[in-house]
Short mmCIF file of C-alpha atoms in Angstrom, two decimals:
data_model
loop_
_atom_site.label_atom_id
_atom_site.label_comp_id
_atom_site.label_asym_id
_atom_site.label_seq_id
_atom_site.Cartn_x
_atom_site.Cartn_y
_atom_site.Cartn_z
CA UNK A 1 18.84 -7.31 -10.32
CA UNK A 2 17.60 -3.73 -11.37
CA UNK A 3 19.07 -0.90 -9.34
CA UNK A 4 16.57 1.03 -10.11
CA UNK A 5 15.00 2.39 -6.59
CA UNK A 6 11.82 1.57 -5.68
CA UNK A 7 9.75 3.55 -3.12
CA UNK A 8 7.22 3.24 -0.60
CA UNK A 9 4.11 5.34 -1.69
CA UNK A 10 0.92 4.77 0.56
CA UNK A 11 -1.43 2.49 2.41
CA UNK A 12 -4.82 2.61 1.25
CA UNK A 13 -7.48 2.16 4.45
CA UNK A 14 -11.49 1.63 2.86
CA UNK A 15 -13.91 3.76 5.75
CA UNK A 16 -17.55 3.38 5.80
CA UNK A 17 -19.27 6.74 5.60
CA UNK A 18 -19.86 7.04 9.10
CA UNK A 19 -16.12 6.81 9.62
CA UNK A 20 -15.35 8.83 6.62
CA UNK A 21 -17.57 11.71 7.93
CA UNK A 22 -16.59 11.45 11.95
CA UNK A 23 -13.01 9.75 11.58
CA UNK A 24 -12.46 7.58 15.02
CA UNK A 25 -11.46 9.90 17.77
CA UNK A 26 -8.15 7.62 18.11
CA UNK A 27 -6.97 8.90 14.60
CA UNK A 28 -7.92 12.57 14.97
CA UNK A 29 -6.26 12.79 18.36
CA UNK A 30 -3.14 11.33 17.24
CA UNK A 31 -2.57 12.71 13.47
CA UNK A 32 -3.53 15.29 11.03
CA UNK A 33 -6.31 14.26 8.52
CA UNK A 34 -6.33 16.77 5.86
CA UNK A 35 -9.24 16.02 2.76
CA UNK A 36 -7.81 14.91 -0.23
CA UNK A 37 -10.81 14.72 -2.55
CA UNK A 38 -13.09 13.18 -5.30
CA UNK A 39 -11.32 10.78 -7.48
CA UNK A 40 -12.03 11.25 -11.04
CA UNK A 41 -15.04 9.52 -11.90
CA UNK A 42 -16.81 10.62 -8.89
CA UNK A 43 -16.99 7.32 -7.62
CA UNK A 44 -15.28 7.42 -4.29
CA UNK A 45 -13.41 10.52 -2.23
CA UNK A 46 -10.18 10.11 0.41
CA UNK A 47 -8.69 11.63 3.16
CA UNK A 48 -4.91 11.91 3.76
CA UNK A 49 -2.15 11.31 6.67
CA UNK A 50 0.50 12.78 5.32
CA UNK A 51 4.12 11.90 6.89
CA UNK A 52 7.73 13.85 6.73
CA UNK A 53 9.15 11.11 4.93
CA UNK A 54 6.85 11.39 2.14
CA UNK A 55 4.69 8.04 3.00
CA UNK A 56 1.01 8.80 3.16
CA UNK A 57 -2.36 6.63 4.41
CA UNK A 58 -5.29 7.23 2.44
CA UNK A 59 -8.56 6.68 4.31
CA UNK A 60 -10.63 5.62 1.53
CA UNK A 61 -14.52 6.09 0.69
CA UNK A 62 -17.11 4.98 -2.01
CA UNK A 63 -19.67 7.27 -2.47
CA UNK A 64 -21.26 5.31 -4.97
CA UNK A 65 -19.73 1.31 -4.81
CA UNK A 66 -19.56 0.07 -8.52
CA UNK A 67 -21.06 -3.65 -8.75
CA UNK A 68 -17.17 -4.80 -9.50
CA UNK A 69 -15.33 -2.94 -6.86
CA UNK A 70 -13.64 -5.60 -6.46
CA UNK A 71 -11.48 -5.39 -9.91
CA UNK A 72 -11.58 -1.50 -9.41
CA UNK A 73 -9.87 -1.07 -6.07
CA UNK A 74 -6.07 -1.47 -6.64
CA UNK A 75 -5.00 -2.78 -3.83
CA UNK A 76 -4.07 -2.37 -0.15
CA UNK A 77 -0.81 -0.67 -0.27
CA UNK A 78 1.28 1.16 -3.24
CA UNK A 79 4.74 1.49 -4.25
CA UNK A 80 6.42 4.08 -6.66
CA UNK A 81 9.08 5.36 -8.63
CA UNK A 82 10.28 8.83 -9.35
CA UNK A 83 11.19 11.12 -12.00
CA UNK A 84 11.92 10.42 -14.82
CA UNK A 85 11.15 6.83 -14.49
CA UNK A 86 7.51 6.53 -15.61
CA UNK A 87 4.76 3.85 -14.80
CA UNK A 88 5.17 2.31 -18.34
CA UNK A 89 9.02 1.77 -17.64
CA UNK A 90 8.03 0.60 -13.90
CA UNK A 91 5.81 -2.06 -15.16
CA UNK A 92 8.40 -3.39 -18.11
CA UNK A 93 10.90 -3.71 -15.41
CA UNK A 94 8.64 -5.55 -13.14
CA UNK A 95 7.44 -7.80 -16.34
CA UNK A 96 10.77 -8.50 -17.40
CA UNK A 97 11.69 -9.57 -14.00
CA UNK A 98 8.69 -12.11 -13.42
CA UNK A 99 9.80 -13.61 -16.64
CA UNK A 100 13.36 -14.27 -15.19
CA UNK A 101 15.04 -16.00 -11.87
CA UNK A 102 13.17 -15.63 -9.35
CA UNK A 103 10.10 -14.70 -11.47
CA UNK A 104 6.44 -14.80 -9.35
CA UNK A 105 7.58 -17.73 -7.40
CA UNK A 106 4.78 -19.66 -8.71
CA UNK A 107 2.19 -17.25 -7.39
CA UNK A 108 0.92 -16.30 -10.88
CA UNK A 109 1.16 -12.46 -10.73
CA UNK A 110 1.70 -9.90 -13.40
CA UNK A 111 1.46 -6.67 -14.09
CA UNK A 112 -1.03 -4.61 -16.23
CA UNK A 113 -0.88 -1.90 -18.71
CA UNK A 114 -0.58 1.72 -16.53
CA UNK A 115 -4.43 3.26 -15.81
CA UNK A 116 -5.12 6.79 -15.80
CA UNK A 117 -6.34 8.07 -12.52
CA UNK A 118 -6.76 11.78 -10.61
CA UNK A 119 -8.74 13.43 -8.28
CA UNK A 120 -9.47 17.06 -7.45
CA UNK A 121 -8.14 18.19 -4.40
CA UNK A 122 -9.96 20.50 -1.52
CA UNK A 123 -8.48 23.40 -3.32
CA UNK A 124 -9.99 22.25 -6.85
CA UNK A 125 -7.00 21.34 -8.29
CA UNK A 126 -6.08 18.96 -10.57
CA UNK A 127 -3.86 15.77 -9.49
CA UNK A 128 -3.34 13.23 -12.03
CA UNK A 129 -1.47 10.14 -11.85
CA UNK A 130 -1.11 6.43 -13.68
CA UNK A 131 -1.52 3.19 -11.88
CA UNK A 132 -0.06 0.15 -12.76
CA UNK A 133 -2.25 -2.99 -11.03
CA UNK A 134 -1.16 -6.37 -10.14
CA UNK A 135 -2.86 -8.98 -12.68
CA UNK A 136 -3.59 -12.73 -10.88
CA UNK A 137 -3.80 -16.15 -12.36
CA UNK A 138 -3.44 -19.15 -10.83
CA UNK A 139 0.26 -20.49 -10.56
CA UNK A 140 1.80 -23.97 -9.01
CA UNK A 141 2.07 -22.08 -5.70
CA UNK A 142 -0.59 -20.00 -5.36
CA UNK A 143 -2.50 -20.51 -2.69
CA UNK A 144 -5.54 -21.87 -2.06
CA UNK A 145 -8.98 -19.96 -2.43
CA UNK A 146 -9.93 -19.75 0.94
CA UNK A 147 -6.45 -17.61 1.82
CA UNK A 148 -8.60 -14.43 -0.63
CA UNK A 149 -12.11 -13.74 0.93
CA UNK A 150 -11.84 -10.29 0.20
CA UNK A 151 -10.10 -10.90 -3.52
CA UNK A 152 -6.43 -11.12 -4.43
CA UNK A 153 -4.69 -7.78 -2.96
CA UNK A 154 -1.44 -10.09 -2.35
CA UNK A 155 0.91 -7.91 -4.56
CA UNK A 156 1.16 -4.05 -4.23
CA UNK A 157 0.19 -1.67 -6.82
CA UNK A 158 2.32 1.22 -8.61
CA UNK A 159 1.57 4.72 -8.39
CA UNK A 160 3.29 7.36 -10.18
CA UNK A 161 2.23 10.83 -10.68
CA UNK A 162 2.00 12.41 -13.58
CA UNK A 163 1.42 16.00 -12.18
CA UNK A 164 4.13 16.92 -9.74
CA UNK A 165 4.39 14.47 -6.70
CA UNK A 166 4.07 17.41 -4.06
CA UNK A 167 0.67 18.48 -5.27
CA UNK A 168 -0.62 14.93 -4.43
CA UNK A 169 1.66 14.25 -1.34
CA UNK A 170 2.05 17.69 0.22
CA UNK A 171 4.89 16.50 2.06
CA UNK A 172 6.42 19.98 2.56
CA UNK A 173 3.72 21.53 4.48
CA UNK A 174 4.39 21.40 8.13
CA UNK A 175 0.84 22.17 9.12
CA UNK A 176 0.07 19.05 7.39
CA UNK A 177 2.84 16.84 8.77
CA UNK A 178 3.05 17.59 12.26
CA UNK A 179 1.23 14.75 14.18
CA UNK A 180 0.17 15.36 17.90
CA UNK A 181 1.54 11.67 17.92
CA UNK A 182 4.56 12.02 16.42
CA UNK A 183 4.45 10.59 13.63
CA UNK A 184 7.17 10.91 10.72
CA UNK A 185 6.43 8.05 8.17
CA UNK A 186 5.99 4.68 7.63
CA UNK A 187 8.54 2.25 9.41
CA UNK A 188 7.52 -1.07 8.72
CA UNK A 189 5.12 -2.95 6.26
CA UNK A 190 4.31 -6.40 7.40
CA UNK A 191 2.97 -8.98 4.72
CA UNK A 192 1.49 -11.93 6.11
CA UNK A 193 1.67 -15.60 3.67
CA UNK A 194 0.24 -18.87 5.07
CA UNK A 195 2.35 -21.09 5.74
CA UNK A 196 4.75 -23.12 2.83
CA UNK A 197 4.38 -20.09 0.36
CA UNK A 198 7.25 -18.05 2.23
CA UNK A 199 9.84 -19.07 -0.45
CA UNK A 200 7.68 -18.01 -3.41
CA UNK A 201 6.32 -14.92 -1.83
CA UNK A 202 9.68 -14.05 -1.11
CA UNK A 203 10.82 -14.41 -4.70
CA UNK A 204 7.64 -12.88 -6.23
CA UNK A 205 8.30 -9.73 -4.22
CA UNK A 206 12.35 -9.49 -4.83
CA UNK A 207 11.16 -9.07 -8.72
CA UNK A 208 8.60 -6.82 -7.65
CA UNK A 209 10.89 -4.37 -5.92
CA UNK A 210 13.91 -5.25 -7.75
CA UNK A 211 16.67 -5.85 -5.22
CA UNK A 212 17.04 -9.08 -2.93
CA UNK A 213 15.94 -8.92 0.88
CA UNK A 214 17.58 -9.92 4.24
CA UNK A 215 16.49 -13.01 5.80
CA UNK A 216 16.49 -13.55 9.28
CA UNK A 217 14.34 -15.80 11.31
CA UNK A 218 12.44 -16.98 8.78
CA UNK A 219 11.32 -13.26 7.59
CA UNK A 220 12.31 -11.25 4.15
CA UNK A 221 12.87 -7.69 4.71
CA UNK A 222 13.09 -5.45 1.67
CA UNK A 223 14.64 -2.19 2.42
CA UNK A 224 12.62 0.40 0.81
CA UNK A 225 13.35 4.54 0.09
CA UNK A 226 11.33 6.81 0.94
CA UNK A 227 10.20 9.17 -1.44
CA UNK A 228 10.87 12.98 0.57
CA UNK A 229 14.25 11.97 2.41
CA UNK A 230 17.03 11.02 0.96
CA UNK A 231 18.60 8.51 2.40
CA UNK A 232 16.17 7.36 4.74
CA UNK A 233 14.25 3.87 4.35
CA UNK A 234 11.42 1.34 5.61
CA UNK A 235 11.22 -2.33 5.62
CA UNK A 236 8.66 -4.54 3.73
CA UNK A 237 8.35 -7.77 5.51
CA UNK A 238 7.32 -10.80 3.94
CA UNK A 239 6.21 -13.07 7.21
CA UNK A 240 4.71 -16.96 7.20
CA UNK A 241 1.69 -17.84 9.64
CA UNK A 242 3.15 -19.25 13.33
CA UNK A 243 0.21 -18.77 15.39
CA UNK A 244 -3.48 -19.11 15.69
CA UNK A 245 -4.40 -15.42 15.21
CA UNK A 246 -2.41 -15.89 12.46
CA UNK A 247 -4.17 -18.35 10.71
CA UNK A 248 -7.43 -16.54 12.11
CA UNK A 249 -6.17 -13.49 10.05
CA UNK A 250 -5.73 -15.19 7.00
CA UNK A 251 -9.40 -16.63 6.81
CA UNK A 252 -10.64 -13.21 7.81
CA UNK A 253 -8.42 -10.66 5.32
CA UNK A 254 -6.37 -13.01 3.27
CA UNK A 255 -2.46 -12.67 1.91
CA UNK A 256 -1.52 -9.19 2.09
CA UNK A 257 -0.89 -6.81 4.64
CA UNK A 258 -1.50 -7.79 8.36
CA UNK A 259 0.72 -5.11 9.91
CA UNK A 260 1.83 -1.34 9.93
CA UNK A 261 4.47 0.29 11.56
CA UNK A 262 4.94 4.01 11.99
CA UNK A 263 7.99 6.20 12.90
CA UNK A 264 8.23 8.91 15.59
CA UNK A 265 9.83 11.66 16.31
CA UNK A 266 9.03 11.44 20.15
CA UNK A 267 9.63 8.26 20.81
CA UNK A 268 9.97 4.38 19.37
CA UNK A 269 7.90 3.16 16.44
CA UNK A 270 4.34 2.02 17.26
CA UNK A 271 1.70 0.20 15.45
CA UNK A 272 -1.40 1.37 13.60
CA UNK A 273 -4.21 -0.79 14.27
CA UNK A 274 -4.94 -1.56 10.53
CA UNK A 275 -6.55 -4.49 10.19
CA UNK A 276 -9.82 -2.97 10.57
CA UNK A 277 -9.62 -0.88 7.68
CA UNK A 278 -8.26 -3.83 5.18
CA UNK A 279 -12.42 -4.58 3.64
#
């Protein structure tokens, strides 16, 4: 297995335009939204919560939807890889890796050619970056249809800058990071599977991030860096369904993220009501 480190990057939230505008009273009074900008294109705009650690959540906003959204959102939630490992070498790794023990797990994943991508910031600066997307076909295990009503967002997306990382994650501004809340960075990633796909998820994702998780109840966590502290991790948890809400969450959202879990500096970890946001 690679030891090549993999980090976590950012969540990606989608807001309506009302909430884009007038962001819920429960996120301003507990964190520092800062704007981000207009992606390149002009297509859609974002607002950050940036953390210590170097983890971000991008509120997310079309200003103009494209007819096949769908293909042009890249997912829910984005890993990474720093200098001097570049998105092309990321997604070779990753490729190689699916084409070995433990491979996709049946799930039929792969990964794409890096995109080009940017925005310009509040400041009018430039921040570019490459992308490399998750690309789905339909494997032994993949699961059925009805587990995607919002389309396939079941494996994370890359994200690697090609300007320098602290112009798009201003990490080292403490005006920026200092949340009336708390909050340092992201803690936990929770990754909900229906139930008889835990196995293959579990093996689709240790190629993904390139190192083997801990098992424990019937859960995968992947120990993940983070990308401004040395030293200092999250967890990715790959989880089956056990209950109804469960199973109620799976018709409604699909595979993919079901959970969040942030740090704090005043106290223990608490959850960010995300499920919401996951359109």
């Amino acid at each position: 297995m690679s030891s090549q480190k993999v980090y976590i990057d950012h969540l990606l939230l989608q807001f309506s335009q009302e909430q884009f505008d007038y962001v819920p009273k429960w996120i301003s009074d507990h964190f520092t939204v800062i704007d981000g900008g207009v992606h390149t294109g002009g297509w859609s705009r974002n607002k950050l919560i940036v953390f210590k650690d170097g983890t971000y959540l991008e509120l997310y906003n079309w200003i103009t939807k494209p007819e096949d959204w769908r293909k042009r959102l890249p997912g829910d939630f984005a890993l990474t890889a720093l200098d001097p490992i570049s998105a092309e070498a990321s997604r070779e790794r990753i490729v190689d890796a699916l084409a070995s023990e433990p491979g996709d797990g049946g799930i039929g994943v792969t990964y794409l050619p890096p995109q080009g991508g940017g925005r310009k910031n509040a400041e009018g600066v430039d921040i570019r970056w490459e992308i490399v997307k998750a690309g789905y076909t339909h494997g032994e295990s993949t699961p059925r249809d009805e587990f995607f009503p919002r389309g396939r967002t079941d494996a994370p997306f890359f994200c690697h800058d090609l300007t320098p990382r602290r112009r798009r994650v201003t990490f080292d501004l403490p005006s920026v990071t200092q949340h009336p809340s708390g909050a340092t960075g992201i803690d936990r990633i929770e990754v909900l599977v229906p139930r008889g796909k835990f196995r293959a998820y579990t093996d689709l994702y240790t190629s993904i991030v390139g190192a083997a998780p801990q098992e424990d109840e019937g859960r995968a966590a992947f120990k993940l860096s983070a990308p401004g502290i040395p030293n200092l991790s999250g967890s990715l948890y790959i989880r089956p369904a056990e209950t109804e809400a469960d199973e109620q969450f799976l018709q409604e959202k699909g595979v993919g993220i079901s959970s969040l879990l942030l740090r704090s500096e005043i106290g223990e970890s608490f959850s960010f009501p995300i499920a919401g946001y996951l359109q």
